[in-house]
PDB file of C-alpha atoms in Angstrom:
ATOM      1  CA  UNK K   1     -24.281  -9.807 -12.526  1.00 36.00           C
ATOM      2  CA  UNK K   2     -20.223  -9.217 -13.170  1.00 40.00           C
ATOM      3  CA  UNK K   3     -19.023  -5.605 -11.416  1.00 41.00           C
ATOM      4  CA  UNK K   4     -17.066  -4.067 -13.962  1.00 40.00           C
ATOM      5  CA  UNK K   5     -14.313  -1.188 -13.291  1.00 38.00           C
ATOM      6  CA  UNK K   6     -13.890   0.595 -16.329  1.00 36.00           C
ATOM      7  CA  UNK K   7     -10.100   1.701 -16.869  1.00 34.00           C
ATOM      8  CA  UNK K   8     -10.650   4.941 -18.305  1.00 32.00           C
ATOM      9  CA  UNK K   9     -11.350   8.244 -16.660  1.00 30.00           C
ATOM     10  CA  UNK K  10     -14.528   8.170 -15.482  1.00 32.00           C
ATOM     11  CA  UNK K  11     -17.032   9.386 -12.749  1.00 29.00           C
ATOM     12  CA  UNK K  12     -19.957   7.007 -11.193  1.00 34.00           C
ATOM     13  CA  UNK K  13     -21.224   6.711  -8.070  1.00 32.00           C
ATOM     14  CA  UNK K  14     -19.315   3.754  -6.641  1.00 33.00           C
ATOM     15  CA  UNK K  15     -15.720   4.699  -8.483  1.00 36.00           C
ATOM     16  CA  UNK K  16     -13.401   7.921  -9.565  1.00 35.00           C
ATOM     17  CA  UNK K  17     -10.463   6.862 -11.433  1.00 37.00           C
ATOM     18  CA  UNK K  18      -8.203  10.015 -12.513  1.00 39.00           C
ATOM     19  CA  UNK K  19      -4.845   9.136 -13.818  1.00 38.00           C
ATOM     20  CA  UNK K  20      -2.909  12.018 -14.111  1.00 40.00           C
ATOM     21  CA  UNK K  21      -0.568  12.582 -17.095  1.00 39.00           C
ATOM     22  CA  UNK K  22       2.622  10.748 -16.330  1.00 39.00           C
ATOM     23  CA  UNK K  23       6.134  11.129 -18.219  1.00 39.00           C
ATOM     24  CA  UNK K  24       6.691   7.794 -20.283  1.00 40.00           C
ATOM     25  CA  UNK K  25      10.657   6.753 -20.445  1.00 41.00           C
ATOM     26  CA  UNK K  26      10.444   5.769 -23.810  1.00 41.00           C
ATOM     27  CA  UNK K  27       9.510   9.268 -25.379  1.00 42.00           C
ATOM     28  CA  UNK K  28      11.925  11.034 -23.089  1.00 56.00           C
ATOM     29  CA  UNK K  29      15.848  11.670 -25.016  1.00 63.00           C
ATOM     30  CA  UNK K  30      18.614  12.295 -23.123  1.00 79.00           C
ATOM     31  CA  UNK K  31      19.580  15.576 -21.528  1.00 87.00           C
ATOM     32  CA  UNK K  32      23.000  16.762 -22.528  1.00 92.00           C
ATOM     33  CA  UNK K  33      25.821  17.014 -20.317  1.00 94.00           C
ATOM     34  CA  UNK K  34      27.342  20.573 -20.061  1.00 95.00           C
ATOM     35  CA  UNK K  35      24.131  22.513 -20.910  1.00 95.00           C
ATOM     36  CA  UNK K  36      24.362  23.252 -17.062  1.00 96.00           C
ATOM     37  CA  UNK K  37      22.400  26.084 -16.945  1.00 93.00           C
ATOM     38  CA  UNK K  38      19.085  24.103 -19.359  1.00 89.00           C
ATOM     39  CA  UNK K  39      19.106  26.742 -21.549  1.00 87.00           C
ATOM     40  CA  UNK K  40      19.513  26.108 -25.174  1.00 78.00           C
ATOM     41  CA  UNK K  41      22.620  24.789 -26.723  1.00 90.00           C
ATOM     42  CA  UNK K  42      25.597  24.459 -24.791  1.00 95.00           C
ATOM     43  CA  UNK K  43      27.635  27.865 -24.433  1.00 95.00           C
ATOM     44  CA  UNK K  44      30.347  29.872 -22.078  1.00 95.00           C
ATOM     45  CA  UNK K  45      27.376  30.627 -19.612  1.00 95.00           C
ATOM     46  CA  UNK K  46      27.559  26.943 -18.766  1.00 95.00           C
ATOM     47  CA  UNK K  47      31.159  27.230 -17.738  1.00 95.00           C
ATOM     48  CA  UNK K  48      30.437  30.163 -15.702  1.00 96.00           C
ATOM     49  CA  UNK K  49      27.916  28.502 -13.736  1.00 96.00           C
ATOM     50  CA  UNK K  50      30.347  26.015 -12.772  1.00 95.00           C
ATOM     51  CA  UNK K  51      32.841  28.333 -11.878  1.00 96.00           C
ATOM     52  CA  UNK K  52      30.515  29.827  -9.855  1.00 95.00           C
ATOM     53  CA  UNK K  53      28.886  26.951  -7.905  1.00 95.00           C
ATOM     54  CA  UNK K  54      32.441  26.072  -7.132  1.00 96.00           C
ATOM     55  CA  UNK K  55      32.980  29.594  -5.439  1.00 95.00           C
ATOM     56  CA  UNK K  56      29.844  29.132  -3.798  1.00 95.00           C
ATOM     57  CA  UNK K  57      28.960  31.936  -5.320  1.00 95.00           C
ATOM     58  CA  UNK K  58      25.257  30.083  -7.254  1.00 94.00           C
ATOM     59  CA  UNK K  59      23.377  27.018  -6.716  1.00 94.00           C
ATOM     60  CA  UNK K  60      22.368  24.134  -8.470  1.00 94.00           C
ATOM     61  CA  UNK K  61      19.830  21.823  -8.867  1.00 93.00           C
ATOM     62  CA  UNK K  62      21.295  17.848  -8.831  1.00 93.00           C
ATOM     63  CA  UNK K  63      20.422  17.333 -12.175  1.00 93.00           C
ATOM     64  CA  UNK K  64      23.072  20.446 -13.064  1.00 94.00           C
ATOM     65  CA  UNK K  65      25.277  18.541 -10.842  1.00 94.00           C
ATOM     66  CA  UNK K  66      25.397  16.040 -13.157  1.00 94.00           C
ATOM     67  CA  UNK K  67      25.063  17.995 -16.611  1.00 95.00           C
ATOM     68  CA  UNK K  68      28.183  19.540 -14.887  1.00 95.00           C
ATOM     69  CA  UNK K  69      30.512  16.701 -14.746  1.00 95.00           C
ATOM     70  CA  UNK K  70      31.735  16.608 -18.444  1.00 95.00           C
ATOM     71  CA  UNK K  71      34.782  15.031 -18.115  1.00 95.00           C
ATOM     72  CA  UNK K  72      32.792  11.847 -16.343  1.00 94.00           C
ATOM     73  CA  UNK K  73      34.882  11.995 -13.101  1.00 95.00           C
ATOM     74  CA  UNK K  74      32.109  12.159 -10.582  1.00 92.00           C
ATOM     75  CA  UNK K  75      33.134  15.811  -9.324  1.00 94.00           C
ATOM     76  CA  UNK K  76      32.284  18.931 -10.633  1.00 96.00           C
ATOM     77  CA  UNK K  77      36.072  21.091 -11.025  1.00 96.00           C
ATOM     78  CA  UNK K  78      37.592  23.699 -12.426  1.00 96.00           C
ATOM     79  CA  UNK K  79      38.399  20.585 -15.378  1.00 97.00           C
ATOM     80  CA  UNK K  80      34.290  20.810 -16.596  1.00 96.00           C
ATOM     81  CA  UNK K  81      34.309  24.350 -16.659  1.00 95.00           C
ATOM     82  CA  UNK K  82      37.497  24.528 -18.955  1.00 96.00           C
ATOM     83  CA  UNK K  83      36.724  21.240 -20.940  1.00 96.00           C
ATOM     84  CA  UNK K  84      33.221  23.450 -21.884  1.00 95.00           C
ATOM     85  CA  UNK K  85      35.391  26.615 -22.623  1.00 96.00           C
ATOM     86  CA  UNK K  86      37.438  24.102 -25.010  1.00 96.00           C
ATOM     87  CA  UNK K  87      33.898  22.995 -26.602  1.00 95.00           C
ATOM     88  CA  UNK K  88      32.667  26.354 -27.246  1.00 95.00           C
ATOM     89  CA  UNK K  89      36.277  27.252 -28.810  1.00 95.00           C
ATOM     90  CA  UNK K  90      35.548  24.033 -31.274  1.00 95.00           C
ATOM     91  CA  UNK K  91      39.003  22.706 -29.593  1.00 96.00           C
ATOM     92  CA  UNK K  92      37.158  19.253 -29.002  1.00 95.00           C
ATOM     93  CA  UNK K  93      33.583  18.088 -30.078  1.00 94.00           C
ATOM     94  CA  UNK K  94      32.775  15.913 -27.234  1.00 94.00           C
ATOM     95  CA  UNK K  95      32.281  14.884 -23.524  1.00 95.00           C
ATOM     96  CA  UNK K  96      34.480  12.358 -22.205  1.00 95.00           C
ATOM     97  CA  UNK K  97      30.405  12.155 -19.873  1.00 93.00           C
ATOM     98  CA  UNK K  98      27.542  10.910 -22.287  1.00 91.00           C
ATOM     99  CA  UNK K  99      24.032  12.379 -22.002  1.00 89.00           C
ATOM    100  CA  UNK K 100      22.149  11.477 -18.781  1.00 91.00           C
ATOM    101  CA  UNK K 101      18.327  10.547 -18.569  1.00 89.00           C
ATOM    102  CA  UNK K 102      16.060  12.493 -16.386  1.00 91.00           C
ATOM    103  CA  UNK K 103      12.829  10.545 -16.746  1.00 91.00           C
ATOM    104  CA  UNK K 104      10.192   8.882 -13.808  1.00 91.00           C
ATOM    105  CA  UNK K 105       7.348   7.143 -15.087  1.00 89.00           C
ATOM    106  CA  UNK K 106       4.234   5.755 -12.507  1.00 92.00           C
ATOM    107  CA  UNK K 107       3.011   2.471 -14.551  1.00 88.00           C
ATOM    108  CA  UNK K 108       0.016   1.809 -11.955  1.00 91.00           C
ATOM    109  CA  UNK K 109      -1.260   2.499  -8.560  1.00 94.00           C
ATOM    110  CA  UNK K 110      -3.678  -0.206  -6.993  1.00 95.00           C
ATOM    111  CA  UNK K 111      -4.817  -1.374  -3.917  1.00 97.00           C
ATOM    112  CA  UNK K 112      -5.232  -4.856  -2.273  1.00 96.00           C
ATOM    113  CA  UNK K 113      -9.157  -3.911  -2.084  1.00 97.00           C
ATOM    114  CA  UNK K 114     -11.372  -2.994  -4.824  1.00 95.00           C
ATOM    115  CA  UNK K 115     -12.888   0.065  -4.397  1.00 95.00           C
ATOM    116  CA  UNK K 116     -16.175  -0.762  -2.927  1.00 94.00           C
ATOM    117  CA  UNK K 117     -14.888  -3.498  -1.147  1.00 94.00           C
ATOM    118  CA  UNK K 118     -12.367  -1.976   1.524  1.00 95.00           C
ATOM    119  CA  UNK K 119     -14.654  -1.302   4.617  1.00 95.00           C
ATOM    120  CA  UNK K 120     -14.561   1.171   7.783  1.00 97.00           C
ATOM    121  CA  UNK K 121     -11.733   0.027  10.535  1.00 96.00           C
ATOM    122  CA  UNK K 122      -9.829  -2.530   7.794  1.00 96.00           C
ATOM    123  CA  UNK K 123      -6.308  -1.301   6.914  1.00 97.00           C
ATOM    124  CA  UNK K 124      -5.856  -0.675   2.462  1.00 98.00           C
ATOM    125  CA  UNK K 125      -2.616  -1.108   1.398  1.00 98.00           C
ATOM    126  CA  UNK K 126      -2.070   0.922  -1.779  1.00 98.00           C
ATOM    127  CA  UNK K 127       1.005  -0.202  -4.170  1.00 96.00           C
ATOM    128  CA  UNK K 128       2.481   1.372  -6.902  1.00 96.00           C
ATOM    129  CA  UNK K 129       4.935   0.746 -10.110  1.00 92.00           C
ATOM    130  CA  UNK K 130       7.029   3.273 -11.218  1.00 93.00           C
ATOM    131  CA  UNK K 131      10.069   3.584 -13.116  1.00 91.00           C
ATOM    132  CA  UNK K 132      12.739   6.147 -12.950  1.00 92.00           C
ATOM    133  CA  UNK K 133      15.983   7.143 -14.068  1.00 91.00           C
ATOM    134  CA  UNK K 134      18.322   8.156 -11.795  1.00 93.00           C
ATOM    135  CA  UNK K 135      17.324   6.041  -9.141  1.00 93.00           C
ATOM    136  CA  UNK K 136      16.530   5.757  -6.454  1.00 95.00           C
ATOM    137  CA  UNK K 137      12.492   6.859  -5.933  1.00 97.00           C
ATOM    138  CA  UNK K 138      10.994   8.645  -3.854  1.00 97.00           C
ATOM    139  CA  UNK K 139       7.084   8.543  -2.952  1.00 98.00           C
ATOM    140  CA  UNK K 140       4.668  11.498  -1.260  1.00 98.00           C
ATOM    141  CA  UNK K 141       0.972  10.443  -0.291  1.00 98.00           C
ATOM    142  CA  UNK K 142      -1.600  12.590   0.059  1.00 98.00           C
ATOM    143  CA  UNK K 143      -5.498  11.519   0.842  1.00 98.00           C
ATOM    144  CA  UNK K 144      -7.902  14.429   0.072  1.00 97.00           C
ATOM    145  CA  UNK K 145      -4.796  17.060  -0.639  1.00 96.00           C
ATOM    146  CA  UNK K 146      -3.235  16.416   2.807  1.00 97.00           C
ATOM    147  CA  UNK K 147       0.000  14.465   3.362  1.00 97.00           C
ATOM    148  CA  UNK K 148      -0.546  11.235   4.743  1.00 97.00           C
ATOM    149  CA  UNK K 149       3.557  10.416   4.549  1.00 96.00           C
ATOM    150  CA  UNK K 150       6.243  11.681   2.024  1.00 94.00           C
ATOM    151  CA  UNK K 151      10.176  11.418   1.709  1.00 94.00           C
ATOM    152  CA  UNK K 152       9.813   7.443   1.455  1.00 96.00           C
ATOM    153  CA  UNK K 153      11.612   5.036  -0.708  1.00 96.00           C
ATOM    154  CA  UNK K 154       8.700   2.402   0.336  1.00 97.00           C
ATOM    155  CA  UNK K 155       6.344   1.858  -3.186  1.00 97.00           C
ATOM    156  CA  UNK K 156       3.283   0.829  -0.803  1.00 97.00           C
ATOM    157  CA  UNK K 157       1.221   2.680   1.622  1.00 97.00           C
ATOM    158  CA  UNK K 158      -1.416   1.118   3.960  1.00 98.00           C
ATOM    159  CA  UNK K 159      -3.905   3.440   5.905  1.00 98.00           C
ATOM    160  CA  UNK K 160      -6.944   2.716   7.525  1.00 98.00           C
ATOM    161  CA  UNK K 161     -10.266   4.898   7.196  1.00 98.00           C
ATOM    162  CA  UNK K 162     -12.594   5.862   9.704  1.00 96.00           C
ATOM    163  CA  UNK K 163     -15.246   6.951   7.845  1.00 97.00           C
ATOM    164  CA  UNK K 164     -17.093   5.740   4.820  1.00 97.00           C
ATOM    165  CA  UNK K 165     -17.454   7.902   1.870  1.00 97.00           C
ATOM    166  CA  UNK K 166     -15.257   8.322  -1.393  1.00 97.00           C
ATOM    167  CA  UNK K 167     -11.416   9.832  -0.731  1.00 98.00           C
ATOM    168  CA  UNK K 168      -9.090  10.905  -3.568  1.00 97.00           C
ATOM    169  CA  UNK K 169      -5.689   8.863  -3.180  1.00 97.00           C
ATOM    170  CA  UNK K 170      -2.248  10.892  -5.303  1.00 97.00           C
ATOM    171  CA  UNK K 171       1.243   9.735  -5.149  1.00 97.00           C
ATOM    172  CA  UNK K 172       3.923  11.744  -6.697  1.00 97.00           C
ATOM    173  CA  UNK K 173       6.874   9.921  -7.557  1.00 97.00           C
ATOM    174  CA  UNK K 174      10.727  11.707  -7.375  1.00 96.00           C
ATOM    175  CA  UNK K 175      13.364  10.473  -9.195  1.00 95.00           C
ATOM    176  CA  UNK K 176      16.648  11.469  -8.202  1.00 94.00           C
ATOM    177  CA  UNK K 177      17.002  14.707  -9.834  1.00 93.00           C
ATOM    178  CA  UNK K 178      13.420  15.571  -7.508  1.00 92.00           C
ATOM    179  CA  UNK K 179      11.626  15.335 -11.456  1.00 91.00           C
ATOM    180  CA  UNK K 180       7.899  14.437 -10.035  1.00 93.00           C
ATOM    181  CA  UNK K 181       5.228  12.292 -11.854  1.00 93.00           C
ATOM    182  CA  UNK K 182       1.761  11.882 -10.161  1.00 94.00           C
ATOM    183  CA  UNK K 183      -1.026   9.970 -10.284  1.00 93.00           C
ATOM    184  CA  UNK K 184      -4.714  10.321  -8.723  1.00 94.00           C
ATOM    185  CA  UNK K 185      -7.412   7.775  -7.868  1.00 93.00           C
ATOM    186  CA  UNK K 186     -10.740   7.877  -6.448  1.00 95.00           C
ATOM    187  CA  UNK K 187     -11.489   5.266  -4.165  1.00 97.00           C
ATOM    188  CA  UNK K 188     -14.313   3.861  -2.056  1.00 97.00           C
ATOM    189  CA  UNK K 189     -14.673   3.145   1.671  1.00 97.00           C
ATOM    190  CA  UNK K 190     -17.867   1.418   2.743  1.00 96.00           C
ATOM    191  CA  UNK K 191     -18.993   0.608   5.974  1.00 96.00           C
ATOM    192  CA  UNK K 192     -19.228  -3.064   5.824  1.00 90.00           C
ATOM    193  CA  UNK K 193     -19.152  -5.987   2.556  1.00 86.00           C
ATOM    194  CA  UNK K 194     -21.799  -8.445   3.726  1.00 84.00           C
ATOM    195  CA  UNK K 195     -21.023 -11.633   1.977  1.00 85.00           C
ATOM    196  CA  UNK K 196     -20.473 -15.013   3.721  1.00 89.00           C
ATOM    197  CA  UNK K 197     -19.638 -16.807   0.124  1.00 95.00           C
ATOM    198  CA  UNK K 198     -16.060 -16.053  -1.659  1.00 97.00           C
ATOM    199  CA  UNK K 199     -15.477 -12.941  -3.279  1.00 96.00           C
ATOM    200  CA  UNK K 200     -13.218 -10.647  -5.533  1.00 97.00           C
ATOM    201  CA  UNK K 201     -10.876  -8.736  -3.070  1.00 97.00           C
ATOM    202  CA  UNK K 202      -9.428  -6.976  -5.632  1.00 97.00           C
ATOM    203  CA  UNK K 203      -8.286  -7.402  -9.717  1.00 97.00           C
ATOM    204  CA  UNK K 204      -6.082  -5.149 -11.016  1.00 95.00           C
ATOM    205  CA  UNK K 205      -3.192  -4.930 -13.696  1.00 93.00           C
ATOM    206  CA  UNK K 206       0.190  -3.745 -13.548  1.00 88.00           C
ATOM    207  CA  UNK K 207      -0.683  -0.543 -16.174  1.00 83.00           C
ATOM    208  CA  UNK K 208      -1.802   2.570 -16.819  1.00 71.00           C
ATOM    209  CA  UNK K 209      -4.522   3.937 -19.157  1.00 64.00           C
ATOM    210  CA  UNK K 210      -2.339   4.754 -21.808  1.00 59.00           C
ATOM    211  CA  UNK K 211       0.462   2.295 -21.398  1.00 62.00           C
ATOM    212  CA  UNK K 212      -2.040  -0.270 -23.455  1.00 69.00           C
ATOM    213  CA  UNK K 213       0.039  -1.143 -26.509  1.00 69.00           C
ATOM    214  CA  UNK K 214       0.395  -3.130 -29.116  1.00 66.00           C
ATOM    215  CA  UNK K 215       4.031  -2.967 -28.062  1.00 65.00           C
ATOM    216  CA  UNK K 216       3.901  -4.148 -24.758  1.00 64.00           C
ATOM    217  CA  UNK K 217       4.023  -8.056 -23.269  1.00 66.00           C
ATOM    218  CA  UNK K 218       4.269  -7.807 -19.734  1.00 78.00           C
ATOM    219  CA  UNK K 219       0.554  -6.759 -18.888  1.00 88.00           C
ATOM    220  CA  UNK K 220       0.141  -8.967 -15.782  1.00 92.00           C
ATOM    221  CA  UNK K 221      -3.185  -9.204 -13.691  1.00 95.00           C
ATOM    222  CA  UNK K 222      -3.444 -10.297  -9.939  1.00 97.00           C
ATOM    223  CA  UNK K 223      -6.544 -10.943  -8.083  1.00 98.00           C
ATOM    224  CA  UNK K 224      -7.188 -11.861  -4.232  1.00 97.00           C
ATOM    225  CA  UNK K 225     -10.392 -13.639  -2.724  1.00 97.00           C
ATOM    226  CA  UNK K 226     -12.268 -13.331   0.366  1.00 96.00           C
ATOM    227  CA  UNK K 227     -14.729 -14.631   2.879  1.00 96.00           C
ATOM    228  CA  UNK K 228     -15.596 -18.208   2.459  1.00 95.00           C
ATOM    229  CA  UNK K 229     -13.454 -21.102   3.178  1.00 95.00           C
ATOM    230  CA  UNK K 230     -10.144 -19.242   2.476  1.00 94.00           C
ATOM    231  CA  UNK K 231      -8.930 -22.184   0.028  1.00 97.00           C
ATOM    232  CA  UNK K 232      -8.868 -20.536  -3.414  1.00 98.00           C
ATOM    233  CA  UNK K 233      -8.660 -21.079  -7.105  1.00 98.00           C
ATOM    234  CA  UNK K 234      -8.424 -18.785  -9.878  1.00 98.00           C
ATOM    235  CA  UNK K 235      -9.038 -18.426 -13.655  1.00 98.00           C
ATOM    236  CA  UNK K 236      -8.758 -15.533 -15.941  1.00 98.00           C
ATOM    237  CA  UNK K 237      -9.906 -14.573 -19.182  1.00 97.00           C
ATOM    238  CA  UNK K 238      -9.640 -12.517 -22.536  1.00 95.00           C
ATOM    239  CA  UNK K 239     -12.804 -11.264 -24.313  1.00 95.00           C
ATOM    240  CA  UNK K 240     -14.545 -14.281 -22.431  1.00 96.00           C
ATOM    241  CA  UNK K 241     -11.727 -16.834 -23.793  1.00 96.00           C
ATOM    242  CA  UNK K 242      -9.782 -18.817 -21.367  1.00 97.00           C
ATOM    243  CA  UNK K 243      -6.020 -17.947 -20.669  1.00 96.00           C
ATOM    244  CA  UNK K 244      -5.445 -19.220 -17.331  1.00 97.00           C
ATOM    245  CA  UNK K 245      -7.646 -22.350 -15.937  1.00 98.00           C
ATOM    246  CA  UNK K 246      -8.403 -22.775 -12.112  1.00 98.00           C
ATOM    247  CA  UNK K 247      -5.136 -23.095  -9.960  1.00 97.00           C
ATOM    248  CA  UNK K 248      -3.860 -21.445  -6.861  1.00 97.00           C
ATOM    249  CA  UNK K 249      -1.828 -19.054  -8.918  1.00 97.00           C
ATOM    250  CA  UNK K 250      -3.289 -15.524  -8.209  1.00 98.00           C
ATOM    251  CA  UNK K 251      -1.577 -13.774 -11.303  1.00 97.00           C
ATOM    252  CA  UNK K 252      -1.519 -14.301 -14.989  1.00 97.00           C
ATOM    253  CA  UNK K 253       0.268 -12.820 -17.861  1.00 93.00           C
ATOM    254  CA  UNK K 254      -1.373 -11.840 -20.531  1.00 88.00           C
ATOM    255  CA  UNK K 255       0.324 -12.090 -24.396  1.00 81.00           C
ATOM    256  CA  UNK K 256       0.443  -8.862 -26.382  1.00 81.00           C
ATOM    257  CA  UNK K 257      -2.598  -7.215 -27.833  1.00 85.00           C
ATOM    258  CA  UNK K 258      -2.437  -7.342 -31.416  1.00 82.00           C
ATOM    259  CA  UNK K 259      -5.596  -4.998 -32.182  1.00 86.00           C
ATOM    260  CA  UNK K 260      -6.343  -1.241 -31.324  1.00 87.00           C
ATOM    261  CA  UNK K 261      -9.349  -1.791 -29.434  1.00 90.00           C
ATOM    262  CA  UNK K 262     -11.539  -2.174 -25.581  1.00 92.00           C
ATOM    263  CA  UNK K 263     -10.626  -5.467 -24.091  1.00 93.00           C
ATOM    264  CA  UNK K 264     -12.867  -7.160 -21.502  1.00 96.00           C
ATOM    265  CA  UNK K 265     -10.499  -8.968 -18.808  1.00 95.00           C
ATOM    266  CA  UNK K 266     -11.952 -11.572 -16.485  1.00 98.00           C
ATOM    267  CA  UNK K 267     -11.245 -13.635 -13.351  1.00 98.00           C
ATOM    268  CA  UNK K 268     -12.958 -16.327 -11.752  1.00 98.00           C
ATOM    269  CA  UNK K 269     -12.208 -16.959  -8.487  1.00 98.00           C
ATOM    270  CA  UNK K 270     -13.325 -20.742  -7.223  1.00 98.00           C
ATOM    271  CA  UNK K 271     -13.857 -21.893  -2.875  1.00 97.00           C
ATOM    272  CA  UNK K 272     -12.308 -25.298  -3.377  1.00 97.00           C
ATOM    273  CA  UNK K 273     -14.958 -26.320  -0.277  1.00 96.00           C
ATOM    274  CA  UNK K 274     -18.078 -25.556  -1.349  1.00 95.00           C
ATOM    275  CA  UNK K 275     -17.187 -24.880  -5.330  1.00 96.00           C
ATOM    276  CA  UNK K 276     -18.914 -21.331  -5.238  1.00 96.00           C
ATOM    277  CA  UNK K 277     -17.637 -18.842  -7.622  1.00 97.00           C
ATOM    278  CA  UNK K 278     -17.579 -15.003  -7.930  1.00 97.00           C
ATOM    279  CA  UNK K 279     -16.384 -13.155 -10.747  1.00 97.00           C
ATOM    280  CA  UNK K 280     -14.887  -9.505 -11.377  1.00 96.00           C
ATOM    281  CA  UNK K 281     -14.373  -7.584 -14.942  1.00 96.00           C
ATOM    282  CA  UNK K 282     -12.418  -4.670 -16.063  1.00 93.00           C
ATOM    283  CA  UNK K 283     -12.168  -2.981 -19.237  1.00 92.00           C
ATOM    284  CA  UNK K 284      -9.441  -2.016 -20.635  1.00 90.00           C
ATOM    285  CA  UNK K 285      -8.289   0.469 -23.673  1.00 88.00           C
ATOM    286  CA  UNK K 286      -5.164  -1.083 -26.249  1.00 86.00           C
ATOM    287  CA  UNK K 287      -4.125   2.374 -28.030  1.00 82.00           C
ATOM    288  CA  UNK K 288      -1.440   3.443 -30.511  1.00 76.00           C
ATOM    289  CA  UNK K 289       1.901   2.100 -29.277  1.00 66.00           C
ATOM    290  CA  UNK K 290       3.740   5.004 -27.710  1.00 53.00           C
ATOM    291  CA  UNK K 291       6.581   6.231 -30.026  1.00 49.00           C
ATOM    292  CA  UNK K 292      10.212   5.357 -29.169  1.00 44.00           C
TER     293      UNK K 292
END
């Protein structure tokens, strides 16, 4: 029988997936520079602030750091605070600076075991996609609410559990600016995977729920194998069609979804010893594409 892992938030006994709500880039506009203080249009307070944070007198956040620097000079002077005095006195209309984007966006978060699969004593690695703007990115871990390591650049974490049972994985992603996005999974730690034939490792896609799009092109799956000979082959398939025949290549990209609709996604994985063959599903959900 094909094990299928339903992407969508669900609860069963072998699998929790919970994707939190994420920010998506494309939906976010720009923040404009010299409304330093985020509040409403840009005004005299905003030159204050400055004027203040240069006497030490307030603090900022870096993302006022930046709204700050008007005149697009990398330093926050007495020049921004008086170039926003000038705006407010309709003695220019514009920022030499243009708007900055404050956005981070976690795409996926997968692991190099299918849930179910990773066993007592073997190390997980999890790995996660995420966009951001400013870079660079910064990742926090947590296993059952408690911080397994934070303050990293590195988009992959590897731990390895003592105990079977289900844990709940989150990684919260920080852009520059410290804006956080977050994402949760449940995942499954067994105490052994008796199989002496090849096996699905793990499948998973480089998306989230509700990045599925009719715009999007660059949905690509991976899969791994295990036990057996160790000499591989895989295939994968749409809706049961063929898009990717046997071959050593673990990945496949898959074309854009033209309907609204669940899509069944397939791989085959092949020994090239003894020709035995497992198979793993996952369902998937192609929504409205996300406005621009």
């Amino acid at each position: 029988m094909k094990r299928k892992t339903l992407i969508v938030v669900m609860i069963s006994m072998l699998l929790i997936v919970l994707i939190s709500a994420v920010n998506v880039s494309a939906v976010l506009a720009p923040m404009s520079v010299g409304n330093v203080d985020k509040t409403g249009g840009i005004t005299v307070k905003d030159a204050t602030l400055i004027q203040k944070y240069i006497a030490n007198l307030e603090e900022v956040e870096k993302v006022q750091i930046a709204l700050a620097d008007v005149d697009a000079d990398e330093k926050v002077t007495v020049k921004d605070a008086t170039m926003i005095q000038k705006y407010c006195a309709n003695i220019i209309d514009s920022f030499p600076a243009a708007g900055i984007c404050n956005n981070i966006d976690i795409q996926s978060v997968n692991a190099d075991f299918n849930s179910g699969k990773a066993m007592v004593g073997v190390p997980v690695t999890f790995m996660v996609t995420a966009n951001a703007t400013p870079e660079p990115i910064t990742y926090e871990y947590q296993i059952n609410g408690e911080v397994a390591e934070k303050s990293t650049t590195d988009n992959t974490f590897t731990n390895t559990f003592e105990e079977a049972g289900i844990y709940e994985i989150k990684v919260i992603a920080y852009n520059d600016f410290g804006t956080a996005s977050s994402a949760t999974i449940g995942y499954e730690v067994i105490d052994a995977y008796e199989s002496e034939k090849v096996c699905v490792k793990s499948f998973y896609h480089n998306k989230t729920e509700m990045s599925f799009n009719t715009i999007e092109t660059d949905t690509v799956l991976t899969a791994t194998a295990m036990f057996g000979s160790g000499n591989y082959e895989y295939a994968f398939y749409v809706d049961n069609e063929l898009v990717q025949d046997f071959s050593a290549k673990n990945t496949c990209e898959i074309e854009r979804f033209e309907e609204l609709r669940e899509y069944t996604l397939s791989v085959k994985v092949r020994d090239t010893a003894t020709g035995d063959l497992d198979i793993e599903d996952m369902i998937i959900v192609v929504r409205e594409p996300i406005a621009g």
